[in-house]
Short mmCIF file of C-alpha atoms in Angstrom, two decimals:
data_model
loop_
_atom_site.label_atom_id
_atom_site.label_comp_id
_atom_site.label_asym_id
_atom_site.label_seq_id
_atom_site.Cartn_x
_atom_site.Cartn_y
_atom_site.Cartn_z
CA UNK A 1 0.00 0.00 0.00
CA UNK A 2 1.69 3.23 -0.90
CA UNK A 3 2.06 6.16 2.28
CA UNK A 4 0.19 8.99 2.10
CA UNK A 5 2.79 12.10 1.72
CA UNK A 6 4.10 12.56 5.63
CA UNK A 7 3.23 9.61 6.84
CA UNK A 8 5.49 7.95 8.81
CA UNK A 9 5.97 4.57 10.67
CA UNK A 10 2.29 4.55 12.55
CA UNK A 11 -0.49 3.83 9.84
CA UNK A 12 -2.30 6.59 8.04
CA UNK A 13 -5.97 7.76 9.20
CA UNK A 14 -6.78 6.21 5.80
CA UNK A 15 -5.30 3.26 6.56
CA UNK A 16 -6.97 2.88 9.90
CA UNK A 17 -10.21 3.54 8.12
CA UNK A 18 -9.48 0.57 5.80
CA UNK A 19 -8.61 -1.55 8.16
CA UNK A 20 -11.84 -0.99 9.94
CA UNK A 21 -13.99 -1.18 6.89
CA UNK A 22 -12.47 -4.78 6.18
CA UNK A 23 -13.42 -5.97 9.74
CA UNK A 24 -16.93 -4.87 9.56
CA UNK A 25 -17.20 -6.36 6.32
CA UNK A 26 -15.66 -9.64 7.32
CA UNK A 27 -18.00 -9.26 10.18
CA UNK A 28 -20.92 -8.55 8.33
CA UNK A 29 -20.21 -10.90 5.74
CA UNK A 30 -20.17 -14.03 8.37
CA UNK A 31 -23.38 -13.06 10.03
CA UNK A 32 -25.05 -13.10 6.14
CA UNK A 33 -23.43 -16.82 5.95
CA UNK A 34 -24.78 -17.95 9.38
CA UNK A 35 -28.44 -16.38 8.56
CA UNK A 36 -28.34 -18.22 5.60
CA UNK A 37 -26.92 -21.36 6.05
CA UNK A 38 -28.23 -22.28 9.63
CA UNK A 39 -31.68 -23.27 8.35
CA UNK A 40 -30.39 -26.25 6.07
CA UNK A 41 -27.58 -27.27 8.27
CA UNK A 42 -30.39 -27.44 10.75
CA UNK A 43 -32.54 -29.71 8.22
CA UNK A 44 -29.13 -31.68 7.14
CA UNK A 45 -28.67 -32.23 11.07
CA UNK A 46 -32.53 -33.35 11.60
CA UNK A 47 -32.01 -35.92 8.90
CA UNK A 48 -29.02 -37.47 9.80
CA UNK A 49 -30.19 -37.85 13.58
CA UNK A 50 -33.30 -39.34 11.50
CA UNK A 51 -31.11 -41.89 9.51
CA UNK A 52 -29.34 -42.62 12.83
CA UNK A 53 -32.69 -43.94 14.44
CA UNK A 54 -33.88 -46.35 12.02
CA UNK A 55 -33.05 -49.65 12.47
CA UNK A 56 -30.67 -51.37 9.51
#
């Protein structure tokens, strides 16, 4: 990432920003994936205790 003009050693308010931004998003981005998914892994989970039950 190139340095803003002045910058030094410590990161950039525009690099604190970023890094910010990317959490939340990573953040935001698992909760989506949980919301979604949890109903069929759920379902998948039913049906395997299900298939575990009945007699062979």
């Amino acid at each position: 990432m190139r340095a803003e003009p002045g910058a030094t050693g410590a990161q950039t308010d525009r690099q604190q920003r970023e890094d910010t931004n990317s959490r939340r998003h990573k953040r935001q981005s698992h909760q989506l994936l949980t919301t979604l998914l949890t109903p069929g892994l759920d379902r998948l989970a039913a049906v395997q205790r299900k298939n575990l039950d009945k007699p062979t």
